[in-house]
PDB file of C-alpha atoms in Angstrom:
ATOM      1  CA  MET Y   1      39.065  -8.361  -5.801  1.00  0.00           C
ATOM      2  CA  LYS Y   2      36.684  -5.879  -7.222  1.00  0.00           C
ATOM      3  CA  ASN Y   3      34.792  -8.205  -8.832  1.00  0.00           C
ATOM      4  CA  ILE Y   4      34.417 -10.946  -6.703  1.00  0.00           C
ATOM      5  CA  ILE Y   5      32.973  -8.702  -3.677  1.00  0.00           C
ATOM      6  CA  ILE Y   6      30.713  -6.975  -6.443  1.00  0.00           C
ATOM      7  CA  MET Y   7      29.340 -10.401  -7.265  1.00  0.00           C
ATOM      8  CA  LEU Y   8      28.923 -11.224  -3.232  1.00  0.00           C
ATOM      9  CA  VAL Y   9      27.100  -7.946  -2.922  1.00  0.00           C
ATOM     10  CA  LEU Y  10      24.330  -8.808  -6.064  1.00  0.00           C
ATOM     11  CA  LEU Y  11      24.096 -12.531  -5.088  1.00  0.00           C
ATOM     12  CA  ALA Y  12      23.225 -11.568  -1.501  1.00  0.00           C
ATOM     13  CA  PRO Y  13      19.750 -11.737  -0.089  1.00  0.00           C
ATOM     14  CA  PRO Y  14      18.045  -8.598   1.098  1.00  0.00           C
ATOM     15  CA  LEU Y  15      19.322  -6.854   3.887  1.00  0.00           C
ATOM     16  CA  SER Y  16      15.399  -6.543   5.373  1.00  0.00           C
ATOM     17  CA  ALA Y  17      12.482  -8.529   5.718  1.00  0.00           C
ATOM     18  CA  GLN Y  18       9.458  -7.818   3.045  1.00  0.00           C
ATOM     19  CA  GLU Y  19       5.892  -7.964   3.555  1.00  0.00           C
ATOM     20  CA  LEU Y  20       4.790 -10.895   1.292  1.00  0.00           C
ATOM     21  CA  ILE Y  21       1.065 -10.963   1.564  1.00  0.00           C
ATOM     22  CA  SER Y  22      -1.359  -7.616   0.728  1.00  0.00           C
ATOM     23  CA  ASN Y  23      -3.654  -6.270   3.193  1.00  0.00           C
ATOM     24  CA  GLY Y  24      -2.619  -7.950   5.853  1.00  0.00           C
ATOM     25  CA  THR Y  25      -3.944  -5.311   8.234  1.00  0.00           C
ATOM     26  CA  PHE Y  26      -7.616  -5.072   6.923  1.00  0.00           C
ATOM     27  CA  ASN Y  27      -7.991  -1.635   7.565  1.00  0.00           C
ATOM     28  CA  SER Y  28     -10.348  -0.935   4.853  1.00  0.00           C
ATOM     29  CA  ASN Y  29     -11.628  -4.096   3.479  1.00  0.00           C
ATOM     30  CA  ILE Y  30     -10.967  -8.010   3.166  1.00  0.00           C
ATOM     31  CA  ASN Y  31      -9.429  -8.165  -0.488  1.00  0.00           C
ATOM     32  CA  PRO Y  32      -7.556 -10.007  -1.703  1.00  0.00           C
ATOM     33  CA  TRP Y  33      -8.627 -12.832   0.791  1.00  0.00           C
ATOM     34  CA  GLU Y  34     -11.016 -15.756  -0.326  1.00  0.00           C
ATOM     35  CA  HIS Y  35     -13.148 -16.839   1.826  1.00  0.00           C
ATOM     36  CA  PHE Y  36     -16.407 -18.487   0.509  1.00  0.00           C
ATOM     37  CA  ASN Y  37     -18.929 -16.262   2.036  1.00  0.00           C
ATOM     38  CA  ARG Y  38     -17.383 -17.296   5.199  1.00  0.00           C
ATOM     39  CA  ALA Y  39     -15.672 -14.288   6.198  1.00  0.00           C
ATOM     40  CA  THR Y  40     -16.651 -10.419   6.341  1.00  0.00           C
ATOM     41  CA  TRP Y  41     -14.835  -7.239   6.890  1.00  0.00           C
ATOM     42  CA  ILE Y  42     -15.225  -5.660  10.584  1.00  0.00           C
ATOM     43  CA  ALA Y  43     -14.470  -2.115  10.411  1.00  0.00           C
ATOM     44  CA  ASN Y  44     -14.603  -0.772  14.200  1.00  0.00           C
ATOM     45  CA  ASP Y  45     -12.453  -3.683  16.055  1.00  0.00           C
ATOM     46  CA  GLY Y  46      -8.841  -4.603  15.149  1.00  0.00           C
ATOM     47  CA  ALA Y  47      -5.514  -5.189  17.100  1.00  0.00           C
ATOM     48  CA  ALA Y  48      -3.268  -2.437  18.651  1.00  0.00           C
ATOM     49  CA  ALA Y  49      -0.528  -2.631  16.249  1.00  0.00           C
ATOM     50  CA  SER Y  50      -2.772  -1.701  13.216  1.00  0.00           C
ATOM     51  CA  GLY Y  51      -6.072  -0.287  14.798  1.00  0.00           C
ATOM     52  CA  ASN Y  52      -9.261  -0.096  12.462  1.00  0.00           C
ATOM     53  CA  GLY Y  53     -10.277  -3.233  11.054  1.00  0.00           C
ATOM     54  CA  SER Y  54     -10.216  -7.337  11.086  1.00  0.00           C
ATOM     55  CA  ILE Y  55     -11.358 -10.388   9.290  1.00  0.00           C
ATOM     56  CA  GLU Y  56     -14.062 -11.925  10.678  1.00  0.00           C
ATOM     57  CA  ILE Y  57     -14.218 -15.786   9.280  1.00  0.00           C
ATOM     58  CA  LYS Y  58     -17.561 -17.630  10.890  1.00  0.00           C
ATOM     59  CA  ASP Y  59     -20.015 -19.875  10.390  1.00  0.00           C
ATOM     60  CA  ASN Y  60     -22.899 -22.294  12.143  1.00  0.00           C
ATOM     61  CA  LEU Y  61     -22.341 -25.774  10.692  1.00  0.00           C
ATOM     62  CA  ASN Y  62     -21.440 -27.460  13.575  1.00  0.00           C
ATOM     63  CA  ASN Y  63     -20.164 -30.243  12.436  1.00  0.00           C
ATOM     64  CA  GLY Y  64     -16.561 -30.245  13.730  1.00  0.00           C
ATOM     65  CA  SER Y  65     -15.383 -28.771  10.520  1.00  0.00           C
ATOM     66  CA  SER Y  66     -13.077 -25.622   9.812  1.00  0.00           C
ATOM     67  CA  VAL Y  67     -13.917 -22.954   7.942  1.00  0.00           C
ATOM     68  CA  TYR Y  68     -11.310 -20.454   6.516  1.00  0.00           C
ATOM     69  CA  ALA Y  69      -9.690 -17.628   4.542  1.00  0.00           C
ATOM     70  CA  ASP Y  70      -7.095 -17.562   2.319  1.00  0.00           C
ATOM     71  CA  SER Y  71      -4.333 -14.846   1.158  1.00  0.00           C
ATOM     72  CA  GLU Y  72      -3.599 -14.875  -2.107  1.00  0.00           C
ATOM     73  CA  LEU Y  73      -0.274 -16.836  -3.809  1.00  0.00           C
ATOM     74  CA  VAL Y  74       2.700 -15.257  -3.298  1.00  0.00           C
ATOM     75  CA  PRO Y  75       6.045 -16.422  -4.356  1.00  0.00           C
ATOM     76  CA  VAL Y  76       8.641 -17.958  -2.212  1.00  0.00           C
ATOM     77  CA  VAL Y  77      12.110 -19.829  -2.446  1.00  0.00           C
ATOM     78  CA  GLU Y  78      13.248 -22.982  -1.018  1.00  0.00           C
ATOM     79  CA  GLY Y  79      15.328 -23.075   1.756  1.00  0.00           C
ATOM     80  CA  TYR Y  80      14.507 -19.508   3.159  1.00  0.00           C
ATOM     81  CA  ARG Y  81      13.134 -19.026   6.536  1.00  0.00           C
ATOM     82  CA  TYR Y  82       9.700 -17.068   7.077  1.00  0.00           C
ATOM     83  CA  ILE Y  83       8.150 -15.607   9.684  1.00  0.00           C
ATOM     84  CA  LEU Y  84       4.379 -16.117  10.043  1.00  0.00           C
ATOM     85  CA  ALA Y  85       2.377 -14.101  12.691  1.00  0.00           C
ATOM     86  CA  SER Y  86      -0.907 -12.371  13.379  1.00  0.00           C
ATOM     87  CA  SER Y  87      -3.103 -11.152  16.493  1.00  0.00           C
ATOM     88  CA  TYR Y  88      -6.118 -12.636  16.860  1.00  0.00           C
ATOM     89  CA  LYS Y  89      -9.325 -12.907  18.875  1.00  0.00           C
ATOM     90  CA  TYR Y  90     -12.471 -14.684  19.877  1.00  0.00           C
ATOM     91  CA  GLN Y  91     -15.589 -12.729  21.266  1.00  0.00           C
ATOM     92  CA  ASN Y  92     -16.863 -13.170  24.832  1.00  0.00           C
ATOM     93  CA  GLY Y  93     -20.088 -15.470  23.640  1.00  0.00           C
ATOM     94  CA  SER Y  94     -18.522 -16.919  21.220  1.00  0.00           C
ATOM     95  CA  MET Y  95     -17.329 -20.928  21.355  1.00  0.00           C
ATOM     96  CA  PRO Y  96     -15.188 -21.712  18.579  1.00  0.00           C
ATOM     97  CA  ASN Y  97     -13.491 -25.031  18.870  1.00  0.00           C
ATOM     98  CA  GLY Y  98     -10.284 -23.484  18.170  1.00  0.00           C
ATOM     99  CA  MET Y  99      -8.408 -20.781  15.714  1.00  0.00           C
ATOM    100  CA  SER Y 100      -5.065 -21.230  13.907  1.00  0.00           C
ATOM    101  CA  MET Y 101      -3.469 -20.806  10.802  1.00  0.00           C
ATOM    102  CA  ALA Y 102      -0.919 -22.665   8.572  1.00  0.00           C
ATOM    103  CA  ILE Y 103       1.331 -21.782   5.764  1.00  0.00           C
ATOM    104  CA  GLU Y 104      -0.381 -23.644   1.973  1.00  0.00           C
ATOM    105  CA  TRP Y 105       2.863 -24.400  -0.576  1.00  0.00           C
ATOM    106  CA  TYR Y 106       2.495 -24.489  -4.121  1.00  0.00           C
ATOM    107  CA  ASP Y 107       4.813 -25.721  -6.988  1.00  0.00           C
ATOM    108  CA  SER Y 108       5.572 -23.732 -10.054  1.00  0.00           C
ATOM    109  CA  GLN Y 109       2.457 -24.921 -11.824  1.00  0.00           C
ATOM    110  CA  GLY Y 110       0.126 -24.012  -9.050  1.00  0.00           C
ATOM    111  CA  ASN Y 111      -0.205 -27.474  -7.699  1.00  0.00           C
ATOM    112  CA  PHE Y 112      -0.531 -27.667  -3.547  1.00  0.00           C
ATOM    113  CA  VAL Y 113       2.664 -29.582  -2.284  1.00  0.00           C
ATOM    114  CA  GLY Y 114       1.817 -29.300   1.711  1.00  0.00           C
ATOM    115  CA  GLU Y 115       0.768 -27.616   4.315  1.00  0.00           C
ATOM    116  CA  TYR Y 116       3.298 -26.554   7.063  1.00  0.00           C
ATOM    117  CA  PRO Y 117       3.045 -25.764   9.957  1.00  0.00           C
ATOM    118  CA  TRP Y 118      -0.218 -28.154   9.908  1.00  0.00           C
ATOM    119  CA  ASP Y 119      -0.450 -28.320  13.729  1.00  0.00           C
ATOM    120  CA  VAL Y 120      -0.343 -24.636  15.177  1.00  0.00           C
ATOM    121  CA  SER Y 121      -3.044 -23.747  17.823  1.00  0.00           C
ATOM    122  CA  PHE Y 122      -4.158 -20.626  19.066  1.00  0.00           C
ATOM    123  CA  ASP Y 123      -4.591 -19.765  22.681  1.00  0.00           C
ATOM    124  CA  MET Y 124      -8.285 -20.002  23.245  1.00  0.00           C
ATOM    125  CA  SER Y 125      -8.251 -19.027  27.445  1.00  0.00           C
ATOM    126  CA  GLN Y 126      -8.926 -15.318  26.622  1.00  0.00           C
ATOM    127  CA  PRO Y 127     -12.159 -14.219  25.328  1.00  0.00           C
ATOM    128  CA  GLY Y 128     -12.710 -10.461  23.842  1.00  0.00           C
ATOM    129  CA  GLN Y 129      -8.806  -9.942  24.065  1.00  0.00           C
ATOM    130  CA  TRP Y 130      -6.600  -9.594  20.882  1.00  0.00           C
ATOM    131  CA  LEU Y 131      -3.559 -12.273  21.244  1.00  0.00           C
ATOM    132  CA  ASP Y 132      -0.508 -12.599  19.084  1.00  0.00           C
ATOM    133  CA  PHE Y 133       0.913 -15.335  17.551  1.00  0.00           C
ATOM    134  CA  ASP Y 134       4.347 -15.542  15.468  1.00  0.00           C
ATOM    135  CA  THR Y 135       6.650 -18.371  14.563  1.00  0.00           C
ATOM    136  CA  SER Y 136       9.665 -18.874  11.835  1.00  0.00           C
ATOM    137  CA  VAL Y 137       8.614 -21.571   9.467  1.00  0.00           C
ATOM    138  CA  ASP Y 138      11.462 -23.194   7.094  1.00  0.00           C
ATOM    139  CA  ASN Y 139      10.284 -23.669   2.933  1.00  0.00           C
ATOM    140  CA  ILE Y 140      11.186 -27.375   4.022  1.00  0.00           C
ATOM    141  CA  ILE Y 141       9.119 -28.489   1.010  1.00  0.00           C
ATOM    142  CA  GLU Y 142      10.572 -29.359  -1.890  1.00  0.00           C
ATOM    143  CA  ASP Y 143       9.709 -27.796  -5.314  1.00  0.00           C
ATOM    144  CA  ALA Y 144       7.667 -24.988  -3.659  1.00  0.00           C
ATOM    145  CA  THR Y 145       7.869 -22.091  -5.410  1.00  0.00           C
ATOM    146  CA  GLN Y 146       4.779 -20.528  -3.961  1.00  0.00           C
ATOM    147  CA  ALA Y 147       2.699 -20.163  -0.718  1.00  0.00           C
ATOM    148  CA  ARG Y 148      -0.436 -18.694   0.814  1.00  0.00           C
ATOM    149  CA  VAL Y 149      -1.609 -17.943   4.461  1.00  0.00           C
ATOM    150  CA  ARG Y 150      -4.555 -19.902   5.539  1.00  0.00           C
ATOM    151  CA  LEU Y 151      -6.179 -18.773   8.323  1.00  0.00           C
ATOM    152  CA  TRP Y 152      -8.705 -21.149  10.161  1.00  0.00           C
ATOM    153  CA  VAL Y 153     -11.812 -21.233  12.431  1.00  0.00           C
ATOM    154  CA  HIS Y 154     -12.543 -24.380  14.028  1.00  0.00           C
ATOM    155  CA  GLN Y 155     -16.293 -25.175  14.378  1.00  0.00           C
ATOM    156  CA  HIS Y 156     -17.822 -27.806  17.127  1.00  0.00           C
ATOM    157  CA  SER Y 157     -19.400 -30.550  16.307  1.00  0.00           C
ATOM    158  CA  SER Y 158     -22.440 -29.490  18.028  1.00  0.00           C
ATOM    159  CA  GLY Y 159     -23.839 -27.540  20.697  1.00  0.00           C
ATOM    160  CA  THR Y 160     -23.292 -23.979  19.160  1.00  0.00           C
ATOM    161  CA  ASP Y 161     -24.216 -21.776  16.335  1.00  0.00           C
ATOM    162  CA  PHE Y 162     -21.786 -18.674  16.847  1.00  0.00           C
ATOM    163  CA  ASN Y 163     -18.347 -20.224  15.796  1.00  0.00           C
ATOM    164  CA  THR Y 164     -16.198 -16.855  14.993  1.00  0.00           C
ATOM    165  CA  GLY Y 165     -13.188 -15.713  15.122  1.00  0.00           C
ATOM    166  CA  ARG Y 166     -11.476 -12.342  13.749  1.00  0.00           C
ATOM    167  CA  PHE Y 167      -7.573 -12.146  12.536  1.00  0.00           C
ATOM    168  CA  ASP Y 168      -5.822  -8.649  12.019  1.00  0.00           C
ATOM    169  CA  ASP Y 169      -2.216  -7.910  11.378  1.00  0.00           C
ATOM    170  CA  VAL Y 170      -1.267 -11.315   9.454  1.00  0.00           C
ATOM    171  CA  ILE Y 171       2.346 -11.160   8.002  1.00  0.00           C
ATOM    172  CA  LEU Y 172       4.545 -13.440   5.701  1.00  0.00           C
ATOM    173  CA  PHE Y 173       7.793 -12.101   5.422  1.00  0.00           C
ATOM    174  CA  GLN Y 174      10.922 -13.489   4.123  1.00  0.00           C
ATOM    175  CA  ASP Y 175      13.638 -13.844   6.529  1.00  0.00           C
ATOM    176  CA  THR Y 176      16.824 -12.662   5.563  1.00  0.00           C
ATOM    177  CA  VAL Y 177      18.795 -16.212   6.897  1.00  0.00           C
ATOM    178  CA  PHE Y 178      18.881 -18.733   4.421  1.00  0.00           C
ATOM    179  CA  ILE Y 179      19.418 -22.224   5.756  1.00  0.00           C
ATOM    180  CA  SER Y 180      21.256 -24.839   4.339  1.00  0.00           C
ATOM    181  CA  ASP Y 181      22.716 -28.292   5.811  1.00  0.00           C
ATOM    182  CA  PHE Y 182      26.093 -27.019   4.312  1.00  0.00           C
ATOM    183  CA  ASP Y 183      27.027 -30.425   3.005  1.00  0.00           C
TER     184      ASP Y 183
END
């Protein structure tokens, strides 16, 4: 009986969630986030939870496209639930068409296998205020062993050259719940 209990303890998932991405608080810089020169570190504006800095993503393309910043790739496990969260805001006078975030999933070879959730849009009714977003996401994409968080700022097709959004306290946790259909 002791051997069975020990094996169950060793095979059990961790009892506490762990932050998977590094530097989601942006307190001292925006490394290692990839942003293709469309993001800057804002040292003196951050959400209340962590204070200090944030990442600002902006462009003046006015072509209806979107600009983004990506976290590093992190390991994920198929069948687990992940918690995705962030604080966000856009400045008074800024006019982005929208802001959102997603998880991009990759296989063990680094090949893109899908984006989910892809239809998350943030509340854009309160300029100048830090707002919070969170959701739980199941790793339902077959063969996904890596993931990264993508932060989006969506551009208008015309009319403004100040499409700016800020993000802080970006979180991707592996939940301790394993999802199974028990077939």
